[in-house]
Short mmCIF file of C-alpha atoms in Angstrom, two decimals:
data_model
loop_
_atom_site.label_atom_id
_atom_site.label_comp_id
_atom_site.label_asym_id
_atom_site.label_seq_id
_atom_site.Cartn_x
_atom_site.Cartn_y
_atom_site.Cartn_z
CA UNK A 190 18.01 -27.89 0.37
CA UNK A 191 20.83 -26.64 2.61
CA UNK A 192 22.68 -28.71 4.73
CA UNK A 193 23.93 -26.19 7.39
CA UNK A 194 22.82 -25.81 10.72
CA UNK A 195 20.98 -22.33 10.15
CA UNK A 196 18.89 -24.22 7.28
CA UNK A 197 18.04 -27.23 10.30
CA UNK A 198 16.93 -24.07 12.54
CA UNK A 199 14.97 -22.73 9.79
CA UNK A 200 12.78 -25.75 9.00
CA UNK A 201 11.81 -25.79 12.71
CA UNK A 202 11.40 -22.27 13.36
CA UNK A 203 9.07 -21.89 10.17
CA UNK A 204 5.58 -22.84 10.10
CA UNK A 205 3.85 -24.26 6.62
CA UNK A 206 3.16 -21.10 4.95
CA UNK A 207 5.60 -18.94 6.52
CA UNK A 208 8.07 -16.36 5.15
CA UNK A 209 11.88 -15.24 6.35
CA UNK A 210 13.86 -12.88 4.88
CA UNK A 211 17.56 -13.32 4.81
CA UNK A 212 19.89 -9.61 5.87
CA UNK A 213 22.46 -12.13 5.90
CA UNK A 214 25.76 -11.36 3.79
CA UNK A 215 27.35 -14.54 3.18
CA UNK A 216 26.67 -18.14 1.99
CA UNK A 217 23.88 -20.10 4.39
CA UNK A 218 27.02 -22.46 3.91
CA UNK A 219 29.10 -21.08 6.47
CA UNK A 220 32.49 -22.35 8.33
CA UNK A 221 32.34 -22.57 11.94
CA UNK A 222 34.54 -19.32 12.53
CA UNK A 223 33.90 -17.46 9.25
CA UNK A 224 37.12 -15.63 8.64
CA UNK A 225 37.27 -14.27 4.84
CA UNK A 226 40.04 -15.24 2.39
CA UNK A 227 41.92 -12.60 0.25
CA UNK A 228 40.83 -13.96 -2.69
CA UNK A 229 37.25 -14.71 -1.50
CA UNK A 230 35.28 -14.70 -4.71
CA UNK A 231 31.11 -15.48 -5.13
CA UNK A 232 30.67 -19.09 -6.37
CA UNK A 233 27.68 -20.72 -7.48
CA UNK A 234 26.61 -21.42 -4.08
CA UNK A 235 26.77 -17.68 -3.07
CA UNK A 236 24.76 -16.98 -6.39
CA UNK A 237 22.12 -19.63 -5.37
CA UNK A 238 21.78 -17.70 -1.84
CA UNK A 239 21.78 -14.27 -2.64
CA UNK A 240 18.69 -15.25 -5.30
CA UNK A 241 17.04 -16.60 -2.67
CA UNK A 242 15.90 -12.88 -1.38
CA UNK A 243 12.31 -12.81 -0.20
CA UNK A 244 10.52 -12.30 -3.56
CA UNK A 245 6.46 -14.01 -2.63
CA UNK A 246 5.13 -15.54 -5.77
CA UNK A 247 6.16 -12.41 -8.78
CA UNK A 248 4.69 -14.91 -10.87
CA UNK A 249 4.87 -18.71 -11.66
CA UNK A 250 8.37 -19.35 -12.08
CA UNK A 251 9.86 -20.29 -8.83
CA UNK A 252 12.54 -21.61 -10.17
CA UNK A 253 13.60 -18.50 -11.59
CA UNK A 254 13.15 -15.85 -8.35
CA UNK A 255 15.63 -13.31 -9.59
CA UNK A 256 14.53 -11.91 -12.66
CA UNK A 257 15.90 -8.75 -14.99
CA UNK A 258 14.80 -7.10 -18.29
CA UNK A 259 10.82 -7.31 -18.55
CA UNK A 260 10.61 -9.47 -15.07
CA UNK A 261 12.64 -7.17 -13.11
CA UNK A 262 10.72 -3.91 -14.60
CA UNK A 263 7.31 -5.67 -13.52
CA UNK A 264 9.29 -6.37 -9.67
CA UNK A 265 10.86 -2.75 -9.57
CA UNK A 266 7.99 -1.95 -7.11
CA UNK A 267 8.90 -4.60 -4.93
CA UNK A 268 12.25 -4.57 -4.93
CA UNK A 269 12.13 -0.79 -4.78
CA UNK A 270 10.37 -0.54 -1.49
CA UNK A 271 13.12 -3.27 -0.09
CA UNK A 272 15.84 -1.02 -1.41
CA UNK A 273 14.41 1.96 0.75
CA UNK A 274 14.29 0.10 3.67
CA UNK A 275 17.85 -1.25 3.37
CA UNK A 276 19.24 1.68 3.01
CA UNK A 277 18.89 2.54 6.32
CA UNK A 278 18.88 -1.16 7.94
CA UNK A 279 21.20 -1.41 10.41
CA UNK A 280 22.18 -4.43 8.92
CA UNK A 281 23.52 -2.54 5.70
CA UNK A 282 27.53 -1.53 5.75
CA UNK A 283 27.46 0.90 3.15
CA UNK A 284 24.40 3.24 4.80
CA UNK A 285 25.12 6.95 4.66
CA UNK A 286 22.51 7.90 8.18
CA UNK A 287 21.67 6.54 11.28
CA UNK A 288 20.51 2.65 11.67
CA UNK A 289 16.79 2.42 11.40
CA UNK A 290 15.11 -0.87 11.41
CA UNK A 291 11.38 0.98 11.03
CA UNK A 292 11.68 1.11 7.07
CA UNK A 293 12.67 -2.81 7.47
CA UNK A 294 9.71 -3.38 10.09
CA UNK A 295 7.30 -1.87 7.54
CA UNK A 296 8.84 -4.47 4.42
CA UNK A 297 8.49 -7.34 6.56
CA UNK A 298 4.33 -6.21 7.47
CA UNK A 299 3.77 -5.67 3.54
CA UNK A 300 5.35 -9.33 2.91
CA UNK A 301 4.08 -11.03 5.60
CA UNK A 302 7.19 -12.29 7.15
CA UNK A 303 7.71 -14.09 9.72
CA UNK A 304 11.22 -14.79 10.53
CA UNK A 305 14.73 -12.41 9.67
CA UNK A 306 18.44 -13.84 9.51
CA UNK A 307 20.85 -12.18 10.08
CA UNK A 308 24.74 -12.72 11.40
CA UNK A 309 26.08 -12.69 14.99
CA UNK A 310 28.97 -11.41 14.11
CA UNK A 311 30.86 -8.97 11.85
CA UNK A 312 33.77 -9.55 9.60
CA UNK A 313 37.07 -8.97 11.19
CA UNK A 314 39.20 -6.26 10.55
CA UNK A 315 42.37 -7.95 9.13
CA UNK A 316 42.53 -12.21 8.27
CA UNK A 317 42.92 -13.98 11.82
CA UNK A 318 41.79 -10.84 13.42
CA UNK A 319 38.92 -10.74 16.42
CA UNK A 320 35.40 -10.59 14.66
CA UNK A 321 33.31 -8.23 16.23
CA UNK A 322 29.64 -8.77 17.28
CA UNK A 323 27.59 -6.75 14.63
CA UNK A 324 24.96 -4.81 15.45
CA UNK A 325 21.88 -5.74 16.44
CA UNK A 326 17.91 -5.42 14.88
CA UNK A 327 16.02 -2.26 16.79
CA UNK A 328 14.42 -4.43 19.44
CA UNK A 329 11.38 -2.15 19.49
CA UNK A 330 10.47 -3.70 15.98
CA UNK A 331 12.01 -7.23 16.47
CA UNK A 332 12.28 -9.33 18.79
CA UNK A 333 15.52 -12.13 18.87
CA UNK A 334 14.56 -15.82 18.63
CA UNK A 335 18.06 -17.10 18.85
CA UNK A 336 21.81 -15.85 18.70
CA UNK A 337 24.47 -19.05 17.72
CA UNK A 338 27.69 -17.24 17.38
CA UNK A 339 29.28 -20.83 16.36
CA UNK A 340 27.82 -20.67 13.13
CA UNK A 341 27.42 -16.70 12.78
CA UNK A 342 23.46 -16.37 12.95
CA UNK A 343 20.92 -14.30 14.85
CA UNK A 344 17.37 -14.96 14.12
CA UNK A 345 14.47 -12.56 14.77
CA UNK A 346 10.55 -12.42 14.53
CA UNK A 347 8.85 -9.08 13.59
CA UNK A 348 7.08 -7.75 16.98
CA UNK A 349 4.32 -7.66 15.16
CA UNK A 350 3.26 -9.86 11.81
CA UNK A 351 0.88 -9.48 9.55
CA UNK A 352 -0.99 -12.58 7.85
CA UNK A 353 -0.09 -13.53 4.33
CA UNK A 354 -4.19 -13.11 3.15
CA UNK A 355 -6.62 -10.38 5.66
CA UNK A 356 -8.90 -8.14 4.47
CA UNK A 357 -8.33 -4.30 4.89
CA UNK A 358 -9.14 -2.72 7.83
CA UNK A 359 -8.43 1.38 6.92
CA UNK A 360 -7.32 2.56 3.63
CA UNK A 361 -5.08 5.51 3.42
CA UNK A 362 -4.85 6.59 -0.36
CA UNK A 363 -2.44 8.78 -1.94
CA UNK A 364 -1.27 10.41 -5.14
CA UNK A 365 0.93 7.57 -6.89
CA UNK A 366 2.38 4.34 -5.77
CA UNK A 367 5.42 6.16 -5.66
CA UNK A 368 4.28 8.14 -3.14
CA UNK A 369 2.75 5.41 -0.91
CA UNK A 370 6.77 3.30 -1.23
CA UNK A 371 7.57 7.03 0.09
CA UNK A 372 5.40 6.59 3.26
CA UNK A 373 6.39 2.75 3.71
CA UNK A 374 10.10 4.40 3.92
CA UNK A 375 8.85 7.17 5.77
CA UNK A 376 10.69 7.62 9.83
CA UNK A 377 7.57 9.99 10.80
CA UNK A 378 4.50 8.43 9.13
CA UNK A 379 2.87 5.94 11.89
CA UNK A 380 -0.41 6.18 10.28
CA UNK A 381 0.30 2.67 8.60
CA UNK A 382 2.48 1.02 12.18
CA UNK A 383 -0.73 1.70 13.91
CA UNK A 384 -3.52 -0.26 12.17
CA UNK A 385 -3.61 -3.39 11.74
CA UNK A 386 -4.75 -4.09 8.07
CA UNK A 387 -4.14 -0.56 7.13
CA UNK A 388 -3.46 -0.92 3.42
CA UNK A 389 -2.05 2.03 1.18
CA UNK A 390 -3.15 2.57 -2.04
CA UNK A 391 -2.82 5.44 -5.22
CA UNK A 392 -5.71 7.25 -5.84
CA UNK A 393 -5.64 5.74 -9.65
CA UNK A 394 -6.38 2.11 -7.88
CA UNK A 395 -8.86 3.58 -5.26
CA UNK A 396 -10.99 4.89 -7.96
CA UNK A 397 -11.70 1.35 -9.21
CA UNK A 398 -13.21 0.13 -5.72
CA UNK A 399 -16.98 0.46 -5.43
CA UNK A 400 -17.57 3.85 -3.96
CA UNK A 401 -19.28 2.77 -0.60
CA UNK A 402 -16.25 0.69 0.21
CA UNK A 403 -13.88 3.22 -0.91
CA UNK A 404 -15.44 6.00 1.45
CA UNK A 405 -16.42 3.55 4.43
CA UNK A 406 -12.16 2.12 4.90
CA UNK A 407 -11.38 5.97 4.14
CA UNK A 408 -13.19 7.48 6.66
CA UNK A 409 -13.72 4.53 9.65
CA UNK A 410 -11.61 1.73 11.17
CA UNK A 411 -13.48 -1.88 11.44
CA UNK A 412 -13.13 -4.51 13.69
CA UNK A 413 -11.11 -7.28 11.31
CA UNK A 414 -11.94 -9.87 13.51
CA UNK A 415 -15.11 -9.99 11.79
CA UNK A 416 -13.71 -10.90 8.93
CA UNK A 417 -11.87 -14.36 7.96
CA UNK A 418 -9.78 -15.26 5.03
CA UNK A 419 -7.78 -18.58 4.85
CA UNK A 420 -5.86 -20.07 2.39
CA UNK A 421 -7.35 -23.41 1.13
CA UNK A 422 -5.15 -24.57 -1.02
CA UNK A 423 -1.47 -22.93 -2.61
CA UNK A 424 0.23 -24.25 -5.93
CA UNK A 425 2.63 -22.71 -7.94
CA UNK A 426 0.07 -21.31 -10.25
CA UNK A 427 -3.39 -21.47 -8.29
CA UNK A 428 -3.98 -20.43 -5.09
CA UNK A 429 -7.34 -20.71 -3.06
CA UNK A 430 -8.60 -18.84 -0.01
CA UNK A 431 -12.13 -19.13 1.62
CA UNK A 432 -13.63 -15.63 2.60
CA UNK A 433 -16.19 -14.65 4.90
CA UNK A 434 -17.01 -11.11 5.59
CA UNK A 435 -20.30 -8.97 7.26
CA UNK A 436 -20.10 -6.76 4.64
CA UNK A 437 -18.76 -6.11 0.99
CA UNK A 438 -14.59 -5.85 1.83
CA UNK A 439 -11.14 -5.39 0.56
CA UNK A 440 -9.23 -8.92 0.49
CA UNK A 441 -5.19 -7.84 0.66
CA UNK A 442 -2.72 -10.61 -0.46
CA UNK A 443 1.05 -10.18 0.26
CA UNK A 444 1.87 -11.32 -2.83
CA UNK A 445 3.64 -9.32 -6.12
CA UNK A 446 0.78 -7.95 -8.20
CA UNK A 447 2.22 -9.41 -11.37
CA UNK A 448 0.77 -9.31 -14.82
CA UNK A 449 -0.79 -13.06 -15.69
CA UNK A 450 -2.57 -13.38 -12.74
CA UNK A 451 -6.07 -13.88 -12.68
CA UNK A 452 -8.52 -13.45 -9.87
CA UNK A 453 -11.77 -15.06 -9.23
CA UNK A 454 -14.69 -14.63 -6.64
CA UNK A 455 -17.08 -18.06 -7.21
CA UNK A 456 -15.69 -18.89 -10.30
CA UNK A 457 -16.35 -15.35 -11.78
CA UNK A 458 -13.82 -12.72 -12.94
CA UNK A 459 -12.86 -9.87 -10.85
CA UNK A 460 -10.46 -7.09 -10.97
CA UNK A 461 -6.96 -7.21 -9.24
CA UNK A 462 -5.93 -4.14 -7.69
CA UNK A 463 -2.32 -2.79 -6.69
CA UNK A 464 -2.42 -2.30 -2.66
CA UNK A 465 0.75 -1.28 -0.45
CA UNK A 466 2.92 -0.79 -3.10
CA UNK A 467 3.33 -4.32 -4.97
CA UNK A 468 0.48 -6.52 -3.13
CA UNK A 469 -2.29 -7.93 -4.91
CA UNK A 470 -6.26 -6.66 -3.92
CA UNK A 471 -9.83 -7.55 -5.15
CA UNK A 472 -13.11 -6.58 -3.51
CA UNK A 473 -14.98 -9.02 -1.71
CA UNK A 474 -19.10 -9.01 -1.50
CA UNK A 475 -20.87 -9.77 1.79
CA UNK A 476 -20.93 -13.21 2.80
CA UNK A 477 -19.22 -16.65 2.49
CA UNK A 478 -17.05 -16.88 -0.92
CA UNK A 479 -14.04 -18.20 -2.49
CA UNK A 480 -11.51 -16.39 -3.73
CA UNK A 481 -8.81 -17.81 -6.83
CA UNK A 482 -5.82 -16.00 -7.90
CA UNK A 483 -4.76 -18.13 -11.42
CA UNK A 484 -1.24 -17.36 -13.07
CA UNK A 485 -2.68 -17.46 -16.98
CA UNK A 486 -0.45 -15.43 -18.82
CA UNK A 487 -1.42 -14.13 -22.24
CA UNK A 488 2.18 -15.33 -23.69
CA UNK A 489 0.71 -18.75 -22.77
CA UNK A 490 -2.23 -18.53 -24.62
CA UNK A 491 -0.54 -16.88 -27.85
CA UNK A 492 1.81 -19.82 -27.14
CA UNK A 493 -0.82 -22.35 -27.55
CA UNK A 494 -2.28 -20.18 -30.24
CA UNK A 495 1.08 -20.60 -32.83
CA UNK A 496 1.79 -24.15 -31.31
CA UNK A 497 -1.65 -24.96 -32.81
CA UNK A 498 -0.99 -23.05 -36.19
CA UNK A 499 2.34 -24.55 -36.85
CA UNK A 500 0.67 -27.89 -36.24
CA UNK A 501 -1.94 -27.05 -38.75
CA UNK A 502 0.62 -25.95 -40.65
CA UNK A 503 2.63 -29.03 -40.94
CA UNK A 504 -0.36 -31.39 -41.08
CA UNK A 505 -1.75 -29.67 -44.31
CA UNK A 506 2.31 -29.82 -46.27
CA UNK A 507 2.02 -33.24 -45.48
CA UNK A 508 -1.07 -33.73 -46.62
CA UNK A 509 -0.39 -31.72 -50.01
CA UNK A 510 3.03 -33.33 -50.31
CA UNK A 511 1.20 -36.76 -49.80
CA UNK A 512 -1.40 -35.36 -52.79
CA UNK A 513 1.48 -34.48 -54.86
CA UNK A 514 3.14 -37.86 -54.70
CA UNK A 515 0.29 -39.46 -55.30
CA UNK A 516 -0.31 -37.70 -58.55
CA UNK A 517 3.38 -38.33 -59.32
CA UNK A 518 2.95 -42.09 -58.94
CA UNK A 519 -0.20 -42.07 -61.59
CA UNK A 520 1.24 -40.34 -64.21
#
């Protein structure tokens, strides 16, 4: 809905489907020479922005991506693992180490995106002062698309992406999903950088994979371009994606693993597991299949559930107040 000339680039750049994430510090709204006021102040605009932080699909509401209370417990995960890696972006002012973009590298795999924003330059020192260029994304994990100093924006693709839906190629499991955000924000573990379709998981999720899968992405790589998954169809509350694998597999979506959501294999019920942190998982059998995650929340149905006794409710005082009346009228 912007109207700015970083928005323009941004419908051009992205493909249908795509993801970017925004390390961008002020409005997409930006004057041509951004030089802050004193009494610069967040509006609604700014507000609008700053919710508009990479958050894929943490449940149906999309109106609503920034959440607190009960939503933002349920997001902690995600939001979590984009905390570690921020606090050692380059991009971030108020980091205490080095600049490394690796932690940020390993965010944008687990999310599947696709493009980063961030600005060209820094703010300057004093009002009217010379802005300085700020400091660049590690070019060994991204690689710049374009750099427009007139409006104050660098764009960048991830060296390497990952697809939004692929099935697991290795599995890596570990204590607690606290420990596997550890290894995401980890500068020495490379197990993860190397594999494509390496997927983390705690050993409390691993146990509820069928045992012959669990061992065989444990113990061996496999060749993932054996394997297709393609999204179908995507709606706020359904999406579709048609699956063909050799064998039984482990179908990864980069999407929050959010309670509500339903998954189906053919039409029949199947768990949802917790993969990388906050991404959604369900096994796969051999073969040709498609695969539905549903957003049916149980508030909805206990929603329906009082809608329909109030109703009731209402209809039978009527009807007894109509009775009465009628008695009334007689006597």
């Amino acid at each position: 809905e912007f109207k700015s000339k970083l928005a323009k680039q941004l419908r051009l750049d992205l493909r249908p489907g795509q993801r970017f994430l925004t390390l961008y510090f002020d409005p997409l709204v930006v004057p041509p020479w951004y030089q802050p006021a004193t009494n610069w102040k967040g509006d609604e605009k700014f507000y609008l922005y700053a919710r508009q932080m990479l958050l894929p699909n943490s449940n149906v509401a999309e109106a609503v991506p920034h959440a607190n209370g009960y939503e933002g417990a349920e997001t902690k995960e995600f939001k979590g693992l984009f905390g570690d890696a921020h606090a050692l972006c380059s991009q971030n002012r108020k980091r205490k180490l080095p600049p490394n973009d690796l932690p940020m590298f390993r965010f944008c795999q687990v999310t599947a995106t696709d493009l980063i924003v961030t600005q060209s330059f820094d703010r300057p020192a004093k009002v009217g002062g010379t802005a300085p260029d700020n400091q660049e994304l590690d070019k060994r994990y991204f690689t710049g698309q374009s750099n427009d100093k007139q409006d104050n924006v660098r764009i960048y693709r991830p060296c390497k992406t990952r697809l939004r839906c692929q099935f697991a190629s290795a599995l890596k499991v570990l204590p607690s999903i606290e420990d596997c955000r550890r290894e995401l924000a980890s500068l020495k573990a490379t197990w993860f950088d190397e594999r494509d379709g390496a997927v983390l998981m705690s050993q409390d999720q691993s146990a509820l994979l069928s045992e012959a899968l669990r061992e065989r992405l444990s113990q061996e790589s496999f060749d993932a371009a054996q394997f297709e998954a393609q999204v179908e169809s995507d709606k706020l509350d359904v999406l579709t994606i048609a699956t063909k694998a050799p064998n039984a597999a482990l179908l990864v979506l980069a999407d929050q693993y959010y309670p509500g959501w339903r998954a189906r294999v053919d039409g029949k019920a199947v768990r949802i597991l917790r993969a990388n942190v906050f991404s959604r998982a369900v096994e796969v059998p051999a073969g040709a299949h498609t695969v539905t995650f549903s957003y049916e929340p149980e508030s909805l149905f206990w929603g329906f559930c009082l809608a329909a006794t109030a109703l009731l409710a209402t209809a039978m005082l009527y009807c007894l107040s109509w009775f009465w009346q009628r008695r009334l009228s007689k006597r």
